[in-house]
mmCIF file of N, CA and C in Angstrom:
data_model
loop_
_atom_site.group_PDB
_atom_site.id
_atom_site.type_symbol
_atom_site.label_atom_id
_atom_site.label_comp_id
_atom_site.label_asym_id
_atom_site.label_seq_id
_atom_site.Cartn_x
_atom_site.Cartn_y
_atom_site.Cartn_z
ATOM 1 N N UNK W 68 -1.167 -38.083 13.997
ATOM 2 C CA UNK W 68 -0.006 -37.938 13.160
ATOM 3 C C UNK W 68 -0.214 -36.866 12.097
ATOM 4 N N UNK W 69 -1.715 -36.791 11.388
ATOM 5 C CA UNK W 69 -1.690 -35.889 10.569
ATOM 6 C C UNK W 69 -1.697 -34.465 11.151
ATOM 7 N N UNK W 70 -1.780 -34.303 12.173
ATOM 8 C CA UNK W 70 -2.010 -32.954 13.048
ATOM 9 C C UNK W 70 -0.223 -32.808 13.295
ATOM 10 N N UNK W 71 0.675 -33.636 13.257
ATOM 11 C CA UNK W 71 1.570 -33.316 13.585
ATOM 12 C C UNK W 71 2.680 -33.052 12.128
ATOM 13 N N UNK W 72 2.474 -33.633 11.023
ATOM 14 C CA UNK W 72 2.525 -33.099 9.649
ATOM 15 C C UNK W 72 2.484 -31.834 9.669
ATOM 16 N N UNK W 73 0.896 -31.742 9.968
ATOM 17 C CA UNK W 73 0.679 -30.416 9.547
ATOM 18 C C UNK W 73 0.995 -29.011 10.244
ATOM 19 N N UNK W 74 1.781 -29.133 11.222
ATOM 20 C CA UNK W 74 2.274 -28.789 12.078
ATOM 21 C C UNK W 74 3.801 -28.229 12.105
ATOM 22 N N UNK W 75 4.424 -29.079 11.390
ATOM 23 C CA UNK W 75 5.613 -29.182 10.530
ATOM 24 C C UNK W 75 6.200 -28.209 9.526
ATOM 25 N N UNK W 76 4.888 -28.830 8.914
ATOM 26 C CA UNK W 76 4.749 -27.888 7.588
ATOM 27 C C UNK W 76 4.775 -26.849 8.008
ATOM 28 N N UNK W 77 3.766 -26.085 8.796
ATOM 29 C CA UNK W 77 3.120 -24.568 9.428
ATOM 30 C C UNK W 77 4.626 -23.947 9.664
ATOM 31 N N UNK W 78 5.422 -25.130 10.247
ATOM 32 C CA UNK W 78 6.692 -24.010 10.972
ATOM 33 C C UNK W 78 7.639 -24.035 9.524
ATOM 34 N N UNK W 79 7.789 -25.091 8.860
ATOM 35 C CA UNK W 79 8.955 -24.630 7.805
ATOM 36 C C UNK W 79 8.187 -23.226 6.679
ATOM 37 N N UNK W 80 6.771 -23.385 6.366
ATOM 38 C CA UNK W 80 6.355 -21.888 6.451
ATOM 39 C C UNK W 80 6.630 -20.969 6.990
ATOM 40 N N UNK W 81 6.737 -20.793 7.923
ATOM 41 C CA UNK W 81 6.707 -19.650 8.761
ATOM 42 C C UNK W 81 8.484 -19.697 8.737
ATOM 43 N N UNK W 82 8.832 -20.286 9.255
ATOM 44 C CA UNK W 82 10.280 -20.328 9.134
ATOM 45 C C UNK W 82 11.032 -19.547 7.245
ATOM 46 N N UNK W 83 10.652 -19.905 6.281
ATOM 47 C CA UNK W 83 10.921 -19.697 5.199
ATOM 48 C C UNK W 83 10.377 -17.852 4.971
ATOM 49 N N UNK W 84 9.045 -17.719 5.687
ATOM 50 C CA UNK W 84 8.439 -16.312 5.622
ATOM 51 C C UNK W 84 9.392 -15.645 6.130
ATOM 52 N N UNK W 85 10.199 -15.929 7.919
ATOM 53 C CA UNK W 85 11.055 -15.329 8.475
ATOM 54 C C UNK W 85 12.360 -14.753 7.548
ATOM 55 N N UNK W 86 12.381 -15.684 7.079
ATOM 56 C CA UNK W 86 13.371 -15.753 6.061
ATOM 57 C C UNK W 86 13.335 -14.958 4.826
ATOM 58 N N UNK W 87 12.229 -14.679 4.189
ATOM 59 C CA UNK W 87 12.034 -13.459 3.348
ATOM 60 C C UNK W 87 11.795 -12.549 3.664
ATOM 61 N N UNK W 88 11.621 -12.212 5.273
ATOM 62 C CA UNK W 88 11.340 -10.696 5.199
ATOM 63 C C UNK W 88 12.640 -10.605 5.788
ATOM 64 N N UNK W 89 13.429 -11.254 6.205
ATOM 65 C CA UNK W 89 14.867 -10.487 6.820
ATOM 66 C C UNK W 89 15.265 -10.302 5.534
ATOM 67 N N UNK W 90 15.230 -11.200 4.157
ATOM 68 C CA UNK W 90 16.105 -10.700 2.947
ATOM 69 C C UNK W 90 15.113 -9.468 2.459
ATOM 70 N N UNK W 91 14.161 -9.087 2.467
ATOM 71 C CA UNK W 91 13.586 -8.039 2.350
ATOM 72 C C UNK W 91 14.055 -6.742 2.721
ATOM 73 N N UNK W 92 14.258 -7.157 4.345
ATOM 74 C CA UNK W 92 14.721 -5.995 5.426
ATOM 75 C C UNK W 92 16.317 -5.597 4.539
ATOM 76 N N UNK W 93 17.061 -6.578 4.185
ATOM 77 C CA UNK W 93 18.038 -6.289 4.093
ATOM 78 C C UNK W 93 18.258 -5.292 2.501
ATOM 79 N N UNK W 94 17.303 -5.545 1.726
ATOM 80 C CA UNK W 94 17.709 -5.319 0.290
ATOM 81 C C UNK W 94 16.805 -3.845 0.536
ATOM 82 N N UNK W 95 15.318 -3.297 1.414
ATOM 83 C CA UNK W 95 15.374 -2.327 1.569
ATOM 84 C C UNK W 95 16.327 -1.207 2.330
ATOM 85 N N UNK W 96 16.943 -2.425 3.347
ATOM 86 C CA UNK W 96 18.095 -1.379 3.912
ATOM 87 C C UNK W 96 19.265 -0.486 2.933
ATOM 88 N N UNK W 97 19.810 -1.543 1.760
ATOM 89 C CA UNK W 97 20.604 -1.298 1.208
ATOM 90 C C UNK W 97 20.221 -0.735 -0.301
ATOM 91 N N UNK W 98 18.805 -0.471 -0.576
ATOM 92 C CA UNK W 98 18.440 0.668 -0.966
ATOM 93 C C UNK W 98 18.405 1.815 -0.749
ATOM 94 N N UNK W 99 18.288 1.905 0.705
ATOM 95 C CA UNK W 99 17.768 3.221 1.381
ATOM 96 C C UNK W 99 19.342 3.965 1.453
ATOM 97 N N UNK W 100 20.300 2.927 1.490
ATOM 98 C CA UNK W 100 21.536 3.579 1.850
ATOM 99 C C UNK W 100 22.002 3.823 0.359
ATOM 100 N N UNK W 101 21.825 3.225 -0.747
ATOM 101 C CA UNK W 101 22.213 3.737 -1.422
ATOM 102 C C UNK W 101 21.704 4.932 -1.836
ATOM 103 N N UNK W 102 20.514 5.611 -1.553
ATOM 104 C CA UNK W 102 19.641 6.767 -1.996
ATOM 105 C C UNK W 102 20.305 8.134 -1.352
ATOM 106 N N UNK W 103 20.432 7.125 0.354
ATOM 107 C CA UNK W 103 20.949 8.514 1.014
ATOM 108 C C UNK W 103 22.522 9.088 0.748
ATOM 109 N N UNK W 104 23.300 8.175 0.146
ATOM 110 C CA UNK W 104 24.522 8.466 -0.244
ATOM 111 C C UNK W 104 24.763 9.271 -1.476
ATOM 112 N N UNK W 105 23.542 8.770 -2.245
ATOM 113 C CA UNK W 105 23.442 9.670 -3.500
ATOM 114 C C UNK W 105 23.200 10.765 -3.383
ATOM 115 N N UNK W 106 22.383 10.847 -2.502
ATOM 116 C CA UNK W 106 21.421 12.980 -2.132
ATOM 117 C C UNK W 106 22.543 13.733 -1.236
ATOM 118 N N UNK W 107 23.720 12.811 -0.442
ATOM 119 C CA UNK W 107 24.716 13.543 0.118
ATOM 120 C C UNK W 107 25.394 13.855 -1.131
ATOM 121 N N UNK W 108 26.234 13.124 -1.952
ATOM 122 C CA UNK W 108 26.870 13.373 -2.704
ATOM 123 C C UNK W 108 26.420 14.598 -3.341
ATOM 124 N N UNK W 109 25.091 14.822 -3.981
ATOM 125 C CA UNK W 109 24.565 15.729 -4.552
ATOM 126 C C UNK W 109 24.548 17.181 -3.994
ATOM 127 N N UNK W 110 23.833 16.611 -2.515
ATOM 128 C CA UNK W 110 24.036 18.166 -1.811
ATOM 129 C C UNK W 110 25.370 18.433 -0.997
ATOM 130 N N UNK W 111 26.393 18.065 -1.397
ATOM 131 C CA UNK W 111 28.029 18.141 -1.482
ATOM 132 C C UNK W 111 28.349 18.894 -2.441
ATOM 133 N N UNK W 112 28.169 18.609 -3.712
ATOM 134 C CA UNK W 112 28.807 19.276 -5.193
ATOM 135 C C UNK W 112 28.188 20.268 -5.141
ATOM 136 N N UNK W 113 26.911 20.482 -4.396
ATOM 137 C CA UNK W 113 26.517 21.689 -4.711
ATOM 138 C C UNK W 113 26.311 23.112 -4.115
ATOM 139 N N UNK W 114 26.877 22.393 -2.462
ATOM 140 C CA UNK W 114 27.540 23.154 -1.579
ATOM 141 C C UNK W 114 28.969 23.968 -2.000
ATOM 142 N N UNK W 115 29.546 22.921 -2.915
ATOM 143 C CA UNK W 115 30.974 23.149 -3.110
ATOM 144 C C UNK W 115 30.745 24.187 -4.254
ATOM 145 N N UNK W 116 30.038 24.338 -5.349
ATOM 146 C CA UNK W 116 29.476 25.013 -6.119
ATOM 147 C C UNK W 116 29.247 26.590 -5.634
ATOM 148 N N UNK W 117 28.511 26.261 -4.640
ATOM 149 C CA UNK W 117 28.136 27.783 -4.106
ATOM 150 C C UNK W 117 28.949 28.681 -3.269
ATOM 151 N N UNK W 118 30.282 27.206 -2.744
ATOM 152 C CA UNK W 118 31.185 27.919 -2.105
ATOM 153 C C UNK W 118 32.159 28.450 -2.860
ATOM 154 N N UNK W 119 32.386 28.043 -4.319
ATOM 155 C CA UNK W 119 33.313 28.505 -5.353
ATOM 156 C C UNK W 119 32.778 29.635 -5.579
ATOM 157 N N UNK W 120 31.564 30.140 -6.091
ATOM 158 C CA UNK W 120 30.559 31.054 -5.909
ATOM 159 C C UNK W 120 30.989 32.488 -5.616
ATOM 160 N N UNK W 121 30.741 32.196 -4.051
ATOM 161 C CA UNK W 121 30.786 33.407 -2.900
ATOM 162 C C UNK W 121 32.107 33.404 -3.207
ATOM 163 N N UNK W 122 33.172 32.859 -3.340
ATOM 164 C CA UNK W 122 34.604 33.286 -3.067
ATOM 165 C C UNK W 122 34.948 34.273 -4.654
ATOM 166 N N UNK W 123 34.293 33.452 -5.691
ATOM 167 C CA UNK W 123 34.446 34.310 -6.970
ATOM 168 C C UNK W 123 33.885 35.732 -6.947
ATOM 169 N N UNK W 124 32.614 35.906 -6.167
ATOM 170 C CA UNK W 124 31.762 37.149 -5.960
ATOM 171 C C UNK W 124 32.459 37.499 -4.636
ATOM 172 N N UNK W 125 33.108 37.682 -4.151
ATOM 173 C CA UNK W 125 34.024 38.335 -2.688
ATOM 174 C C UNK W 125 35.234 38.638 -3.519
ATOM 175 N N UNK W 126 35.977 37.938 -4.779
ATOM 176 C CA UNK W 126 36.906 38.170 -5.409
ATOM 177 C C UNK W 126 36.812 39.420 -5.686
ATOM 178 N N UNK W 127 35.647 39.437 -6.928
ATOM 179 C CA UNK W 127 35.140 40.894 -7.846
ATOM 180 C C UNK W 127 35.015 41.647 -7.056
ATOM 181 N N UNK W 128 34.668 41.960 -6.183
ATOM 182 C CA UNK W 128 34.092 42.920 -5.001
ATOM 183 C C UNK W 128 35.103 43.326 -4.369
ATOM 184 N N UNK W 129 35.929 42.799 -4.036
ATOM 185 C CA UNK W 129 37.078 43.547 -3.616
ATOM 186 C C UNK W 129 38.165 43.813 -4.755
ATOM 187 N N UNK W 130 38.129 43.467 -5.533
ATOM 188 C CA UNK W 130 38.871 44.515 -6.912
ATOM 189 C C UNK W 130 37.977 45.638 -7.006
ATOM 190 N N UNK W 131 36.982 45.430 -7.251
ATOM 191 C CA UNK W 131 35.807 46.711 -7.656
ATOM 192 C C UNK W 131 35.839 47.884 -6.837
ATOM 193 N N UNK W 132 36.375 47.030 -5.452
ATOM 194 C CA UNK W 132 36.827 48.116 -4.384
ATOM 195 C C UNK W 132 38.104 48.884 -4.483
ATOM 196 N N UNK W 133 39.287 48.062 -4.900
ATOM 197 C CA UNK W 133 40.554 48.484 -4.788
ATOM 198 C C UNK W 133 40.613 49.132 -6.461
ATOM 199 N N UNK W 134 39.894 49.124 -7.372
ATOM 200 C CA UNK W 134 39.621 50.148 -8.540
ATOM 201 C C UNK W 134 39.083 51.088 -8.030
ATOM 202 N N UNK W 135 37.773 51.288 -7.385
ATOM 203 C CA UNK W 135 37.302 52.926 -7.490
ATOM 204 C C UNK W 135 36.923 52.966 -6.338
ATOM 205 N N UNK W 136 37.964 53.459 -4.887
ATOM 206 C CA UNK W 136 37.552 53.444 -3.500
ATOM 207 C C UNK W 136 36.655 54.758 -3.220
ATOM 208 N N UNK W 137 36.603 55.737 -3.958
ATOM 209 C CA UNK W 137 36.056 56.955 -3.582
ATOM 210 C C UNK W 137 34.590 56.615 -3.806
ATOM 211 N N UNK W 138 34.195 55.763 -5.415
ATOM 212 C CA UNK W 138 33.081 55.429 -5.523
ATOM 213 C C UNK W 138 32.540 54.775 -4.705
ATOM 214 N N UNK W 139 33.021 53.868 -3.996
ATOM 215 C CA UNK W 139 32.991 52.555 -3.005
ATOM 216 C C UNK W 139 32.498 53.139 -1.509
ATOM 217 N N UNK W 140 33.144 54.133 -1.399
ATOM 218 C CA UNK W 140 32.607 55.183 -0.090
ATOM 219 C C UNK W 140 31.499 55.913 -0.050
ATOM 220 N N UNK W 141 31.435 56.500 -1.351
ATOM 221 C CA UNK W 141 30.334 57.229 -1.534
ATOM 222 C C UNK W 141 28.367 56.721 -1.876
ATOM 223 N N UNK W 142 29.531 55.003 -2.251
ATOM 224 C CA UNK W 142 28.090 54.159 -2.351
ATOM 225 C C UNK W 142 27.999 53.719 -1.089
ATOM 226 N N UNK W 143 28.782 53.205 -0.044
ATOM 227 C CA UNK W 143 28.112 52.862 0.824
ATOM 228 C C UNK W 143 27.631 53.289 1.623
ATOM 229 N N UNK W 144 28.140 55.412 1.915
ATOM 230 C CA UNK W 144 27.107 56.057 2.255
ATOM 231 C C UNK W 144 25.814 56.160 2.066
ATOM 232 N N UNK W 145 25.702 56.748 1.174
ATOM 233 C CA UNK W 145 24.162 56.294 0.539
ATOM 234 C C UNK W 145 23.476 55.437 0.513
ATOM 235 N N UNK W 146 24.056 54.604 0.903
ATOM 236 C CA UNK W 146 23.079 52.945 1.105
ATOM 237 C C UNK W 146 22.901 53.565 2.514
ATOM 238 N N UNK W 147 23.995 53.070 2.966
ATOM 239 C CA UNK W 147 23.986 53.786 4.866
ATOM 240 C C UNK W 147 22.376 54.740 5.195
ATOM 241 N N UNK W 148 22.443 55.743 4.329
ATOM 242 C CA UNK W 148 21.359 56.905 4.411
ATOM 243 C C UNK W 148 20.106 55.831 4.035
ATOM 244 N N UNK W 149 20.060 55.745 2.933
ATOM 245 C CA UNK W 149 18.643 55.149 2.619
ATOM 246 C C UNK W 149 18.178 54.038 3.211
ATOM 247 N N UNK W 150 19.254 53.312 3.846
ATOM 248 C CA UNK W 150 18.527 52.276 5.075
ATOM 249 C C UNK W 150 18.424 53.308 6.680
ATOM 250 N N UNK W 151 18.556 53.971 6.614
ATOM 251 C CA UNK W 151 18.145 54.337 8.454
ATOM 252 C C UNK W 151 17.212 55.190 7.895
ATOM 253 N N UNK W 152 16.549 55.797 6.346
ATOM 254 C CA UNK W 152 15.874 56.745 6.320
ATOM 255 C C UNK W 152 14.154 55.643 6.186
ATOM 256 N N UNK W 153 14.931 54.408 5.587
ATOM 257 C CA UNK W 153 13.742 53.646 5.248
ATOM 258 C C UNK W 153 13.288 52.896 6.733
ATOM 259 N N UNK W 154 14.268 52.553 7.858
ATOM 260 C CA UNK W 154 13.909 51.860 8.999
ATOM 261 C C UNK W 154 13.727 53.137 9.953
ATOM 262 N N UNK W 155 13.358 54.238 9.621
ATOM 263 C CA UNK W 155 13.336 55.269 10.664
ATOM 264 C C UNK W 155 11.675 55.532 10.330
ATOM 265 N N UNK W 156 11.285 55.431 9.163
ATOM 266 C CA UNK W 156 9.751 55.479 8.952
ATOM 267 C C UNK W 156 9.076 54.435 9.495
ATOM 268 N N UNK W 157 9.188 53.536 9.912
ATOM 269 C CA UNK W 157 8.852 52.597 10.539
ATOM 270 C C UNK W 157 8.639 52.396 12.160
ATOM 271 N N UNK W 158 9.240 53.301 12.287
ATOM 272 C CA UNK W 158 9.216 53.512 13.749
ATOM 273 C C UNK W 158 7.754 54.272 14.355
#
């Protein structure tokens, strides 16, 4: 009988252990999700940031263009030149 007590016992142990690691499982799950929702959110605003960005710097750039087109030609010649003069030494 005492072997079967103790036996008892062993499983409502084990039974109760089962039982804390599923609430375990669950409260790390719903950590983990709250972390990863946070670092989306984050790398969201800051996507959106950089996309306000480029559209503000594509703005200026094409005024800068439609102010001084002759300058605008004459610079991107010269860029033109000094990149095939700099990738032609390389060859």
């Amino acid at each position: 009988m005492a072997a079967q007590a103790e036996y008892e016992e062993l499983r409502k142990e084990l039974d109760q252990l089962r039982s804390d690691i599923a609430g375990l499982t669950r409260t790390l799950k719903d950590i983990a999700s709250e972390e990863g929702s946070a670092a989306y959110d984050k790398v969201r605003k800051s996507a959106n940031k950089a996309q306000e960005q480029a559209a503000h710097t594509m703005e200026a750039v094409g005024h800068e263009l439609s102010e001084r087109p002759f300058t605008s030609v004459v610079s991107a010649f010269i860029l033109g030149l000094l990149i095939g003069m700099l990738s032609g030494r390389r060859s």
